[in-house]
PDB file of C-alpha atoms in Angstrom:
ATOM      1  CA  MET A 681       0.206   0.140  -0.088  1.00  0.00           C
ATOM      2  CA  ASP A 682       1.132   3.443  -1.041  1.00  0.00           C
ATOM      3  CA  PHE A 683       1.238   5.325   2.359  1.00  0.00           C
ATOM      4  CA  ASN A 684       2.084   8.628   0.878  1.00  0.00           C
ATOM      5  CA  LYS A 685      -1.029   8.440  -1.544  1.00  0.00           C
ATOM      6  CA  VAL A 686      -3.110   7.555   1.636  1.00  0.00           C
ATOM      7  CA  SER A 687      -1.709  10.525   3.424  1.00  0.00           C
ATOM      8  CA  ALA A 688      -2.203  12.975   0.390  1.00  0.00           C
ATOM      9  CA  PHE A 689      -5.866  11.550   0.177  1.00  0.00           C
ATOM     10  CA  GLY A 690      -6.159  12.382   3.939  1.00  0.00           C
ATOM     11  CA  LYS A 691      -4.824  15.870   3.367  1.00  0.00           C
ATOM     12  CA  ASN A 692      -7.469  16.471   0.251  1.00  0.00           C
ATOM     13  CA  ILE A 693     -10.427  15.602   2.212  1.00  0.00           C
ATOM     14  CA  SER A 694      -8.886  17.992   4.963  1.00  0.00           C
ATOM     15  CA  ALA A 695      -8.477  20.898   2.834  1.00  0.00           C
ATOM     16  CA  SER A 696     -12.025  20.445   1.383  1.00  0.00           C
ATOM     17  CA  PHE A 697     -13.590  20.535   4.588  1.00  0.00           C
ATOM     18  CA  THR A 698     -17.260  22.348   4.182  1.00  0.00           C
ATOM     19  CA  PRO A 699     -18.728  24.927   6.644  1.00  0.00           C
ATOM     20  CA  PHE A 700     -21.267  22.163   7.222  1.00  0.00           C
ATOM     21  CA  ALA A 701     -18.556  19.633   8.240  1.00  0.00           C
ATOM     22  CA  ALA A 702     -16.666  22.245  10.506  1.00  0.00           C
ATOM     23  CA  ARG A 703     -19.949  23.065  12.450  1.00  0.00           C
ATOM     24  CA  THR A 704     -20.870  19.551  12.755  1.00  0.00           C
ATOM     25  CA  GLN A 705     -17.338  18.618  14.295  1.00  0.00           C
ATOM     26  CA  GLN A 706     -17.612  21.694  16.379  1.00  0.00           C
ATOM     27  CA  TYR A 707     -21.224  20.615  17.410  1.00  0.00           C
ATOM     28  CA  VAL A 708     -20.247  16.993  18.225  1.00  0.00           C
ATOM     29  CA  LYS A 709     -17.127  17.933  20.262  1.00  0.00           C
ATOM     30  CA  GLU A 710     -19.284  20.238  22.425  1.00  0.00           C
ATOM     31  CA  GLN A 711     -21.953  17.426  22.898  1.00  0.00           C
ATOM     32  CA  LEU A 712     -19.232  15.025  24.012  1.00  0.00           C
ATOM     33  CA  GLY A 713     -17.701  17.548  26.176  1.00  0.00           C
ATOM     34  CA  GLN A 714     -14.534  17.487  24.276  1.00  0.00           C
ATOM     35  CA  ALA A 715     -14.546  21.406  23.486  1.00  0.00           C
ATOM     36  CA  GLU A 716     -12.219  23.690  25.450  1.00  0.00           C
ATOM     37  CA  ASP A 717     -13.767  26.947  24.639  1.00  0.00           C
ATOM     38  CA  LYS A 718     -17.633  27.968  23.861  1.00  0.00           C
ATOM     39  CA  THR A 719     -18.404  31.264  22.827  1.00  0.00           C
ATOM     40  CA  GLN A 720     -20.837  32.798  25.253  1.00  0.00           C
ATOM     41  CA  LEU A 721     -24.072  34.434  23.911  1.00  0.00           C
ATOM     42  CA  PRO A 722     -24.887  38.128  25.391  1.00  0.00           C
ATOM     43  CA  PRO A 723     -27.038  38.136  28.239  1.00  0.00           C
ATOM     44  CA  ASP A 724     -29.505  40.355  26.662  1.00  0.00           C
ATOM     45  CA  TYR A 725     -29.691  37.974  23.553  1.00  0.00           C
ATOM     46  CA  ILE A 726     -30.351  35.230  25.907  1.00  0.00           C
ATOM     47  CA  GLU A 727     -33.134  37.206  27.653  1.00  0.00           C
ATOM     48  CA  LEU A 728     -34.630  37.920  24.100  1.00  0.00           C
ATOM     49  CA  GLU A 729     -34.434  34.186  23.273  1.00  0.00           C
ATOM     50  CA  LYS A 730     -36.340  33.324  26.519  1.00  0.00           C
ATOM     51  CA  ARG A 731     -38.892  35.756  25.787  1.00  0.00           C
ATOM     52  CA  VAL A 732     -39.439  34.775  22.288  1.00  0.00           C
ATOM     53  CA  ASP A 733     -39.891  30.990  23.484  1.00  0.00           C
ATOM     54  CA  ALA A 734     -42.327  32.193  25.830  1.00  0.00           C
ATOM     55  CA  LEU A 735     -44.344  33.960  23.393  1.00  0.00           C
ATOM     56  CA  LYS A 736     -44.276  30.816  21.044  1.00  0.00           C
ATOM     57  CA  GLN A 737     -45.528  28.718  23.762  1.00  0.00           C
ATOM     58  CA  VAL A 738     -48.378  31.116  24.548  1.00  0.00           C
ATOM     59  CA  HIS A 739     -49.514  31.153  20.836  1.00  0.00           C
ATOM     60  CA  GLN A 740     -49.326  27.297  20.895  1.00  0.00           C
ATOM     61  CA  LYS A 741     -51.571  27.062  23.943  1.00  0.00           C
ATOM     62  CA  MET A 742     -53.944  29.547  22.751  1.00  0.00           C
ATOM     63  CA  LEU A 743     -54.315  28.278  19.194  1.00  0.00           C
ATOM     64  CA  GLN A 744     -54.686  24.648  20.456  1.00  0.00           C
ATOM     65  CA  VAL A 745     -57.906  25.709  22.496  1.00  0.00           C
ATOM     66  CA  THR A 746     -59.240  28.683  20.167  1.00  0.00           C
ATOM     67  CA  SER A 747     -58.830  26.700  17.125  1.00  0.00           C
ATOM     68  CA  GLN A 748     -62.020  25.092  18.205  1.00  0.00           C
ATOM     69  CA  TYR A 749     -63.998  28.180  16.525  1.00  0.00           C
ATOM     70  CA  SER A 750     -62.833  26.607  13.171  1.00  0.00           C
ATOM     71  CA  HIS A 751     -65.213  23.542  13.776  1.00  0.00           C
ATOM     72  CA  GLU A 752     -68.793  24.507  13.396  1.00  0.00           C
ATOM     73  CA  ALA A 753     -70.135  21.619  15.880  1.00  0.00           C
ATOM     74  CA  TYR A 754     -67.534  22.068  18.603  1.00  0.00           C
ATOM     75  CA  ASP A 755     -70.541  22.598  21.244  1.00  0.00           C
ATOM     76  CA  TYR A 756     -72.898  20.247  19.379  1.00  0.00           C
ATOM     77  CA  PRO A 757     -74.161  17.369  21.576  1.00  0.00           C
ATOM     78  CA  ALA A 758     -72.563  13.965  21.170  1.00  0.00           C
ATOM     79  CA  ASN A 759     -75.566  11.989  22.315  1.00  0.00           C
ATOM     80  CA  ILE A 760     -78.412  13.285  19.633  1.00  0.00           C
ATOM     81  CA  LYS A 761     -78.758  11.772  16.421  1.00  0.00           C
ATOM     82  CA  GLU A 762     -80.518  14.031  13.934  1.00  0.00           C
ATOM     83  CA  SER A 763     -81.611  12.953  10.429  1.00  0.00           C
ATOM     84  CA  PHE A 764     -81.590  14.743   6.994  1.00  0.00           C
ATOM     85  CA  GLY A 765     -85.284  15.693   7.395  1.00  0.00           C
ATOM     86  CA  ASP A 766     -84.334  17.346  10.817  1.00  0.00           C
ATOM     87  CA  LEU A 767     -81.352  19.172   9.253  1.00  0.00           C
ATOM     88  CA  GLY A 768     -83.305  20.155   5.997  1.00  0.00           C
ATOM     89  CA  ARG A 769     -84.929  23.416   6.891  1.00  0.00           C
ATOM     90  CA  THR A 770     -84.239  26.417   9.149  1.00  0.00           C
ATOM     91  CA  VAL A 771     -86.575  26.627  11.856  1.00  0.00           C
ATOM     92  CA  SER A 772     -87.946  29.713  10.960  1.00  0.00           C
ATOM     93  CA  GLU A 773     -88.743  28.328   7.347  1.00  0.00           C
ATOM     94  CA  LYS A 774     -90.417  25.341   9.196  1.00  0.00           C
ATOM     95  CA  VAL A 775     -92.413  27.832  11.411  1.00  0.00           C
ATOM     96  CA  HIS A 776     -93.557  29.992   8.515  1.00  0.00           C
ATOM     97  CA  LEU A 777     -94.815  26.873   6.395  1.00  0.00           C
ATOM     98  CA  LEU A 778     -96.550  25.521   9.360  1.00  0.00           C
ATOM     99  CA  SER A 779     -98.388  28.936   9.942  1.00  0.00           C
ATOM    100  CA  THR A 780     -99.478  28.810   6.558  1.00  0.00           C
ATOM    101  CA  ALA A 781    -100.476  24.929   6.356  1.00  0.00           C
ATOM    102  CA  THR A 782    -104.028  24.271   5.827  1.00  0.00           C
ATOM    103  CA  SER A 783    -104.031  20.418   6.235  1.00  0.00           C
ATOM    104  CA  PRO A 784    -101.987  17.699   8.303  1.00  0.00           C
ATOM    105  CA  ALA A 785    -100.193  16.808   5.263  1.00  0.00           C
ATOM    106  CA  GLU A 786     -99.153  20.260   4.530  1.00  0.00           C
ATOM    107  CA  ALA A 787     -97.893  20.572   8.123  1.00  0.00           C
ATOM    108  CA  GLN A 788     -95.873  17.353   7.600  1.00  0.00           C
ATOM    109  CA  ALA A 789     -94.519  18.633   4.318  1.00  0.00           C
ATOM    110  CA  ALA A 790     -93.407  21.635   6.110  1.00  0.00           C
ATOM    111  CA  LEU A 791     -91.121  19.722   8.361  1.00  0.00           C
ATOM    112  CA  THR A 792     -89.853  17.331   5.680  1.00  0.00           C
ATOM    113  CA  ALA A 793     -86.492  18.363   4.201  1.00  0.00           C
ATOM    114  CA  PRO A 794     -86.757  19.038   0.189  1.00  0.00           C
ATOM    115  CA  PRO A 795     -84.289  16.636  -1.777  1.00  0.00           C
ATOM    116  CA  SER A 796     -81.686  19.348  -2.570  1.00  0.00           C
ATOM    117  CA  ALA A 797     -81.663  20.920   0.978  1.00  0.00           C
ATOM    118  CA  LYS A 798     -78.579  22.061   2.589  1.00  0.00           C
ATOM    119  CA  PRO A 799     -77.932  20.759   5.903  1.00  0.00           C
ATOM    120  CA  GLN A 800     -78.448  23.110   8.848  1.00  0.00           C
ATOM    121  CA  PRO A 801     -75.629  24.119  11.085  1.00  0.00           C
ATOM    122  CA  LYS A 802     -75.009  21.533  14.043  1.00  0.00           C
ATOM    123  CA  THR A 803     -74.337  23.755  16.717  1.00  0.00           C
ATOM    124  CA  PHE A 804     -75.684  23.587  20.224  1.00  0.00           C
ATOM    125  CA  ASN A 805     -78.246  26.410  19.923  1.00  0.00           C
ATOM    126  CA  HIS A 806     -79.561  25.090  16.588  1.00  0.00           C
ATOM    127  CA  ALA A 807     -79.959  21.513  18.192  1.00  0.00           C
ATOM    128  CA  ILE A 808     -82.191  23.300  21.024  1.00  0.00           C
ATOM    129  CA  ALA A 809     -84.118  25.124  18.200  1.00  0.00           C
ATOM    130  CA  ARG A 810     -84.995  21.713  16.331  1.00  0.00           C
ATOM    131  CA  ALA A 811     -85.714  19.906  19.430  1.00  0.00           C
ATOM    132  CA  SER A 812     -87.943  22.546  20.739  1.00  0.00           C
ATOM    133  CA  LEU A 813     -89.855  22.984  17.233  1.00  0.00           C
ATOM    134  CA  ALA A 814     -90.296  19.256  16.905  1.00  0.00           C
ATOM    135  CA  SER A 815     -91.788  19.171  20.748  1.00  0.00           C
ATOM    136  CA  SER A 816     -94.006  22.115  19.959  1.00  0.00           C
ATOM    137  CA  GLN A 817     -95.599  20.254  16.935  1.00  0.00           C
ATOM    138  CA  LEU A 818     -95.878  16.935  19.078  1.00  0.00           C
ATOM    139  CA  LEU A 819     -97.828  19.141  21.578  1.00  0.00           C
ATOM    140  CA  GLN A 820     -99.833  20.782  18.854  1.00  0.00           C
ATOM    141  CA  GLN A 821    -100.756  17.303  17.089  1.00  0.00           C
ATOM    142  CA  GLN A 822    -102.279  15.908  20.182  1.00  0.00           C
ATOM    143  CA  HIS A 823    -103.907  19.297  21.504  1.00  0.00           C
ATOM    144  CA  THR A 824    -107.750  19.163  21.487  1.00  0.00           C
ATOM    145  CA  GLY A 825    -108.764  21.969  23.381  1.00  0.00           C
ATOM    146  CA  THR A 826    -109.712  25.424  22.256  1.00  0.00           C
ATOM    147  CA  GLY A 827    -107.014  27.699  21.254  1.00  0.00           C
ATOM    148  CA  ASP A 828    -103.126  26.922  21.196  1.00  0.00           C
ATOM    149  CA  ASP A 829    -101.299  24.653  23.698  1.00  0.00           C
ATOM    150  CA  PRO A 830     -99.283  27.227  26.001  1.00  0.00           C
ATOM    151  CA  LEU A 831     -96.360  25.141  26.325  1.00  0.00           C
ATOM    152  CA  ALA A 832     -96.335  24.308  22.654  1.00  0.00           C
ATOM    153  CA  THR A 833     -96.471  28.030  21.762  1.00  0.00           C
ATOM    154  CA  ALA A 834     -93.744  29.021  24.134  1.00  0.00           C
ATOM    155  CA  LEU A 835     -91.559  25.960  22.684  1.00  0.00           C
ATOM    156  CA  GLU A 836     -92.047  27.340  19.316  1.00  0.00           C
ATOM    157  CA  LYS A 837     -91.054  30.809  20.425  1.00  0.00           C
ATOM    158  CA  TYR A 838     -87.960  29.275  22.142  1.00  0.00           C
ATOM    159  CA  ALA A 839     -86.976  27.564  18.906  1.00  0.00           C
ATOM    160  CA  LEU A 840     -86.970  30.613  16.772  1.00  0.00           C
ATOM    161  CA  ALA A 841     -85.033  32.556  19.446  1.00  0.00           C
ATOM    162  CA  SER A 842     -82.447  29.680  19.853  1.00  0.00           C
ATOM    163  CA  GLU A 843     -82.081  29.506  15.993  1.00  0.00           C
ATOM    164  CA  ARG A 844     -81.139  33.287  16.340  1.00  0.00           C
ATOM    165  CA  VAL A 845     -78.626  32.622  18.985  1.00  0.00           C
ATOM    166  CA  GLY A 846     -77.011  30.156  17.144  1.00  0.00           C
ATOM    167  CA  GLU A 847     -76.869  32.078  13.992  1.00  0.00           C
ATOM    168  CA  ALA A 848     -75.183  34.869  16.175  1.00  0.00           C
ATOM    169  CA  ARG A 849     -72.860  32.114  17.460  1.00  0.00           C
ATOM    170  CA  LEU A 850     -71.510  31.583  13.790  1.00  0.00           C
ATOM    171  CA  ALA A 851     -71.122  34.949  13.284  1.00  0.00           C
ATOM    172  CA  GLN A 852     -68.894  35.118  16.131  1.00  0.00           C
ATOM    173  CA  ASP A 853     -66.722  32.224  14.861  1.00  0.00           C
ATOM    174  CA  SER A 854     -66.392  33.704  11.444  1.00  0.00           C
ATOM    175  CA  GLN A 855     -65.176  36.834  13.038  1.00  0.00           C
ATOM    176  CA  ILE A 856     -62.741  35.080  15.201  1.00  0.00           C
ATOM    177  CA  GLN A 857     -61.426  33.046  12.635  1.00  0.00           C
ATOM    178  CA  SER A 858     -60.531  35.872  10.642  1.00  0.00           C
ATOM    179  CA  ARG A 859     -59.643  38.359  13.336  1.00  0.00           C
ATOM    180  CA  PHE A 860     -57.860  36.231  15.950  1.00  0.00           C
ATOM    181  CA  LEU A 861     -57.092  32.753  14.481  1.00  0.00           C
ATOM    182  CA  ALA A 862     -55.573  34.126  11.322  1.00  0.00           C
ATOM    183  CA  GLY A 863     -53.413  36.965  12.990  1.00  0.00           C
ATOM    184  CA  TRP A 864     -52.230  34.272  15.687  1.00  0.00           C
ATOM    185  CA  SER A 865     -51.140  31.535  13.044  1.00  0.00           C
ATOM    186  CA  THR A 866     -49.381  34.097  11.119  1.00  0.00           C
ATOM    187  CA  THR A 867     -47.325  35.162  14.011  1.00  0.00           C
ATOM    188  CA  LEU A 868     -46.600  31.468  15.119  1.00  0.00           C
ATOM    189  CA  ASN A 869     -45.983  29.980  11.625  1.00  0.00           C
ATOM    190  CA  THR A 870     -44.490  33.241  10.084  1.00  0.00           C
ATOM    191  CA  ASN A 871     -43.061  35.836  12.508  1.00  0.00           C
ATOM    192  CA  LEU A 872     -41.700  33.230  15.077  1.00  0.00           C
ATOM    193  CA  MET A 873     -40.503  30.911  12.368  1.00  0.00           C
ATOM    194  CA  PHE A 874     -38.319  33.751  11.135  1.00  0.00           C
ATOM    195  CA  ALA A 875     -37.147  34.320  14.575  1.00  0.00           C
ATOM    196  CA  THR A 876     -35.855  30.713  14.992  1.00  0.00           C
ATOM    197  CA  ARG A 877     -34.224  30.823  11.632  1.00  0.00           C
ATOM    198  CA  ALA A 878     -32.348  33.756  12.649  1.00  0.00           C
ATOM    199  CA  ARG A 879     -31.569  32.153  15.957  1.00  0.00           C
ATOM    200  CA  LYS A 880     -30.297  29.119  14.009  1.00  0.00           C
ATOM    201  CA  SER A 881     -27.815  31.088  11.949  1.00  0.00           C
ATOM    202  CA  VAL A 882     -26.479  32.790  15.289  1.00  0.00           C
ATOM    203  CA  GLU A 883     -25.751  29.077  16.427  1.00  0.00           C
ATOM    204  CA  ASN A 884     -24.174  28.131  13.137  1.00  0.00           C
ATOM    205  CA  SER A 885     -22.111  31.276  13.039  1.00  0.00           C
ATOM    206  CA  ARG A 886     -21.094  30.608  16.693  1.00  0.00           C
ATOM    207  CA  LEU A 887     -19.982  27.014  15.642  1.00  0.00           C
ATOM    208  CA  MET A 888     -18.052  28.392  13.092  1.00  0.00           C
ATOM    209  CA  LEU A 889     -16.241  30.722  15.276  1.00  0.00           C
ATOM    210  CA  ASP A 890     -15.441  28.193  17.911  1.00  0.00           C
ATOM    211  CA  ALA A 891     -14.267  25.875  15.167  1.00  0.00           C
ATOM    212  CA  ALA A 892     -11.741  28.322  13.691  1.00  0.00           C
ATOM    213  CA  LYS A 893     -10.267  28.747  17.034  1.00  0.00           C
ATOM    214  CA  ALA A 894     -10.159  25.248  17.702  1.00  0.00           C
ATOM    215  CA  LYS A 895      -8.480  24.723  14.125  1.00  0.00           C
ATOM    216  CA  ALA A 896      -6.081  27.660  15.105  1.00  0.00           C
ATOM    217  CA  LYS A 897      -4.960  25.538  18.276  1.00  0.00           C
ATOM    218  CA  SER A 898      -4.591  22.146  16.524  1.00  0.00           C
ATOM    219  CA  GLY A 899      -3.063  23.651  13.753  1.00  0.00           C
ATOM    220  CA  GLY A 900      -5.544  22.911  11.109  1.00  0.00           C
ATOM    221  CA  TRP A 901      -8.271  20.155  10.067  1.00  0.00           C
ATOM    222  CA  HIS A 902      -7.190  16.639  10.005  1.00  0.00           C
ATOM    223  CA  LEU A 903      -8.370  13.141  10.131  1.00  0.00           C
ATOM    224  CA  PRO A 904      -8.010  10.877  13.330  1.00  0.00           C
ATOM    225  CA  GLY A 905      -4.299   9.410  12.833  1.00  0.00           C
ATOM    226  CA  GLN A 906      -3.261  12.133  10.578  1.00  0.00           C
ATOM    227  CA  ALA A 907      -0.647  14.864  11.420  1.00  0.00           C
ATOM    228  CA  SER A 908      -1.798  18.479  11.038  1.00  0.00           C
ATOM    229  CA  ALA A 909      -0.201  20.691   8.398  1.00  0.00           C
ATOM    230  CA  ARG A 910       1.598  22.746  11.117  1.00  0.00           C
ATOM    231  CA  ALA A 911       3.000  19.768  12.659  1.00  0.00           C
ATOM    232  CA  GLU A 912       4.590  18.363   9.296  1.00  0.00           C
ATOM    233  CA  GLY A 913       5.762  21.959   8.465  1.00  0.00           C
ATOM    234  CA  GLN A 914       3.736  22.019   5.095  1.00  0.00           C
ATOM    235  CA  GLY A 915       1.662  25.039   5.858  1.00  0.00           C
ATOM    236  CA  GLU A 916       1.627  27.203   2.606  1.00  0.00           C
ATOM    237  CA  GLU A 917       1.121  30.526   4.941  1.00  0.00           C
ATOM    238  CA  ASP A 918       1.741  31.686   8.430  1.00  0.00           C
ATOM    239  CA  PRO A 919      -0.510  29.460  10.358  1.00  0.00           C
ATOM    240  CA  SER A 920      -0.836  31.917  12.941  1.00  0.00           C
ATOM    241  CA  GLU A 921      -1.650  34.920  10.467  1.00  0.00           C
ATOM    242  CA  GLU A 922      -4.205  32.497   8.412  1.00  0.00           C
ATOM    243  CA  SER A 923      -5.949  31.405  11.766  1.00  0.00           C
ATOM    244  CA  ARG A 924      -5.963  35.054  12.584  1.00  0.00           C
ATOM    245  CA  VAL A 925      -7.890  36.024   9.471  1.00  0.00           C
ATOM    246  CA  GLU A 926     -10.214  33.084   9.672  1.00  0.00           C
ATOM    247  CA  ILE A 927     -11.174  33.874  13.209  1.00  0.00           C
ATOM    248  CA  GLU A 928     -11.807  37.670  12.386  1.00  0.00           C
ATOM    249  CA  GLN A 929     -13.980  36.815   9.551  1.00  0.00           C
ATOM    250  CA  ALA A 930     -16.136  34.197  11.772  1.00  0.00           C
ATOM    251  CA  GLU A 931     -16.198  36.743  14.573  1.00  0.00           C
ATOM    252  CA  ASP A 932     -17.685  39.488  11.962  1.00  0.00           C
ATOM    253  CA  GLU A 933     -20.112  36.729  10.844  1.00  0.00           C
ATOM    254  CA  PHE A 934     -21.057  35.952  14.278  1.00  0.00           C
ATOM    255  CA  VAL A 935     -21.452  39.724  15.444  1.00  0.00           C
ATOM    256  CA  GLY A 936     -23.528  40.394  12.192  1.00  0.00           C
ATOM    257  CA  GLN A 937     -25.998  37.682  12.589  1.00  0.00           C
ATOM    258  CA  THR A 938     -26.440  38.324  16.124  1.00  0.00           C
ATOM    259  CA  GLU A 939     -27.495  41.819  15.686  1.00  0.00           C
ATOM    260  CA  GLU A 940     -29.606  40.834  12.778  1.00  0.00           C
ATOM    261  CA  ALA A 941     -31.337  38.074  15.048  1.00  0.00           C
ATOM    262  CA  VAL A 942     -31.732  40.581  17.932  1.00  0.00           C
ATOM    263  CA  GLY A 943     -33.633  42.776  15.279  1.00  0.00           C
ATOM    264  CA  VAL A 944     -35.857  40.058  14.310  1.00  0.00           C
ATOM    265  CA  MET A 945     -36.651  38.899  17.783  1.00  0.00           C
ATOM    266  CA  LYS A 946     -37.560  42.555  19.035  1.00  0.00           C
ATOM    267  CA  ASN A 947     -39.811  42.891  15.885  1.00  0.00           C
ATOM    268  CA  VAL A 948     -41.625  39.747  17.008  1.00  0.00           C
ATOM    269  CA  LEU A 949     -41.858  40.601  20.527  1.00  0.00           C
ATOM    270  CA  ASP A 950     -42.942  44.203  19.926  1.00  0.00           C
ATOM    271  CA  THR A 951     -45.374  43.879  17.254  1.00  0.00           C
ATOM    272  CA  PRO A 952     -49.081  45.045  18.389  1.00  0.00           C
ATOM    273  CA  GLU A 953     -50.578  42.445  16.303  1.00  0.00           C
ATOM    274  CA  PRO A 954     -51.081  39.544  18.963  1.00  0.00           C
ATOM    275  CA  LEU A 955     -52.788  41.965  21.594  1.00  0.00           C
ATOM    276  CA  ARG A 956     -55.058  43.738  18.694  1.00  0.00           C
ATOM    277  CA  ASN A 957     -55.815  40.026  17.563  1.00  0.00           C
ATOM    278  CA  LEU A 958     -56.962  39.210  21.338  1.00  0.00           C
ATOM    279  CA  ALA A 959     -59.015  42.529  21.649  1.00  0.00           C
ATOM    280  CA  ASP A 960     -60.850  41.376  18.293  1.00  0.00           C
ATOM    281  CA  LEU A 961     -61.380  38.049  19.934  1.00  0.00           C
ATOM    282  CA  ILE A 962     -62.942  39.504  23.030  1.00  0.00           C
ATOM    283  CA  ALA A 963     -64.937  42.056  20.712  1.00  0.00           C
ATOM    284  CA  ALA A 964     -66.468  38.905  18.706  1.00  0.00           C
ATOM    285  CA  GLN A 965     -67.402  37.029  21.916  1.00  0.00           C
ATOM    286  CA  LEU A 966     -69.002  40.278  23.611  1.00  0.00           C
ATOM    287  CA  GLU A 967     -70.838  40.759  20.528  1.00  0.00           C
ATOM    288  CA  PHE A 968     -72.346  37.366  20.489  1.00  0.00           C
ATOM    289  CA  HIS A 969     -73.248  37.327  24.281  1.00  0.00           C
ATOM    290  CA  LYS A 970     -74.795  40.765  23.613  1.00  0.00           C
ATOM    291  CA  LYS A 971     -77.043  39.441  20.619  1.00  0.00           C
ATOM    292  CA  ALA A 972     -77.770  36.456  22.786  1.00  0.00           C
ATOM    293  CA  TYR A 973     -78.891  38.496  25.802  1.00  0.00           C
ATOM    294  CA  GLU A 974     -81.148  40.682  23.497  1.00  0.00           C
ATOM    295  CA  ILE A 975     -82.615  37.770  21.999  1.00  0.00           C
ATOM    296  CA  LEU A 976     -83.442  35.944  25.107  1.00  0.00           C
ATOM    297  CA  SER A 977     -84.433  39.118  26.887  1.00  0.00           C
ATOM    298  CA  GLU A 978     -87.153  39.577  24.234  1.00  0.00           C
ATOM    299  CA  LEU A 979     -88.279  36.229  24.475  1.00  0.00           C
ATOM    300  CA  ALA A 980     -88.296  35.744  28.531  1.00  0.00           C
ATOM    301  CA  PRO A 981     -91.095  38.260  28.998  1.00  0.00           C
ATOM    302  CA  VAL A 982     -93.401  36.603  26.538  1.00  0.00           C
ATOM    303  CA  VAL A 983     -92.919  33.137  27.964  1.00  0.00           C
ATOM    304  CA  ASP A 984     -93.408  34.507  31.348  1.00  0.00           C
ATOM    305  CA  GLY A 985     -96.587  35.954  30.160  1.00  0.00           C
ATOM    306  CA  LEU A 986     -97.635  32.619  28.794  1.00  0.00           C
ATOM    307  CA  GLN A 987     -96.982  30.914  32.123  1.00  0.00           C
ATOM    308  CA  VAL A 988     -98.782  33.396  33.949  1.00  0.00           C
ATOM    309  CA  GLU A 989    -101.619  33.032  31.924  1.00  0.00           C
ATOM    310  CA  GLN A 990    -101.784  29.373  31.993  1.00  0.00           C
ATOM    311  CA  GLU A 991    -101.355  29.372  35.555  1.00  0.00           C
ATOM    312  CA  ALA A 992    -104.360  31.664  36.095  1.00  0.00           C
ATOM    313  CA  SER A 993    -106.507  29.340  33.712  1.00  0.00           C
ATOM    314  CA  TYR A 994    -105.441  26.216  35.778  1.00  0.00           C
ATOM    315  CA  ARG A 995    -106.140  27.985  39.044  1.00  0.00           C
ATOM    316  CA  LYS A 996    -109.530  29.103  37.537  1.00  0.00           C
ATOM    317  CA  SER A 997    -110.351  25.686  36.483  1.00  0.00           C
ATOM    318  CA  ARG A 998    -109.662  23.998  39.846  1.00  0.00           C
ATOM    319  CA  ASP A 999    -111.696  26.476  41.682  1.00  0.00           C
ATOM    320  CA  GLY A1000    -114.462  26.128  39.223  1.00  0.00           C
ATOM    321  CA  SER A1001    -114.445  22.120  39.745  1.00  0.00           C
ATOM    322  CA  SER A1002    -114.191  22.465  43.535  1.00  0.00           C
TER     323      SER A1002
END
């Protein structure tokens, strides 16, 4: 075996070390505890990293929960089964058709979904609306007295109100999706991702700097069992001068990458978007609850009136029978 050729081959490999190889070698040495020196990042930089990490965790935690607003049926009861017929028409449409029905057949048709009907929303309030209207119809069908069954009347009105609350909830969800979820997702997947990339560039430049320092101490890159160029006295330039230039260049790159990362992280931390998006989330929730309050505030006195009227009639009938 020609050992001179093997030695020359090893030197060629050493000379062709890429920055990636240099970083990898330095990283492995640090992980194994074989690196003598490790350039420390500035305390202010480390503090920025911690704050960015905290902001990222906040976005992940909040989106994990609030992403439910993207799913229409997030509050739909899992224990109920509604047919296509149940979901075929809106409650308000059914009520209108029932009010104009002149026969039991027309009344039944009003509750039957047309073949091309679009399924109605699966929300808790819509489910309550459909259940209330169906219950109202069951009572009306079996009612034999004069006038309307007061409970059936109340259930129908409750059905209409519940559907309106359900529509308000869907409007809330739409606002939250566009004004909160979209914004926070952008911050997480774009702004914070830019910060992560910038920090990675800082780490890479730090590894290159420490690799250059280690190279200067050892006399250059060499494979295990291979003597360094300095040891063999074959360096083409003054090793100390060459190392000094290489270290200076690595230091300049490290400082530049660090400054750029600081700017990126500060921009992520200082942007008003997350707080503005949170304010929009709260505003959407407030608008929904306000509308729900208004709808139920209109309904409550009507149902109270029906209840008082029914109770008075009940007491009157009892007094008359006694």
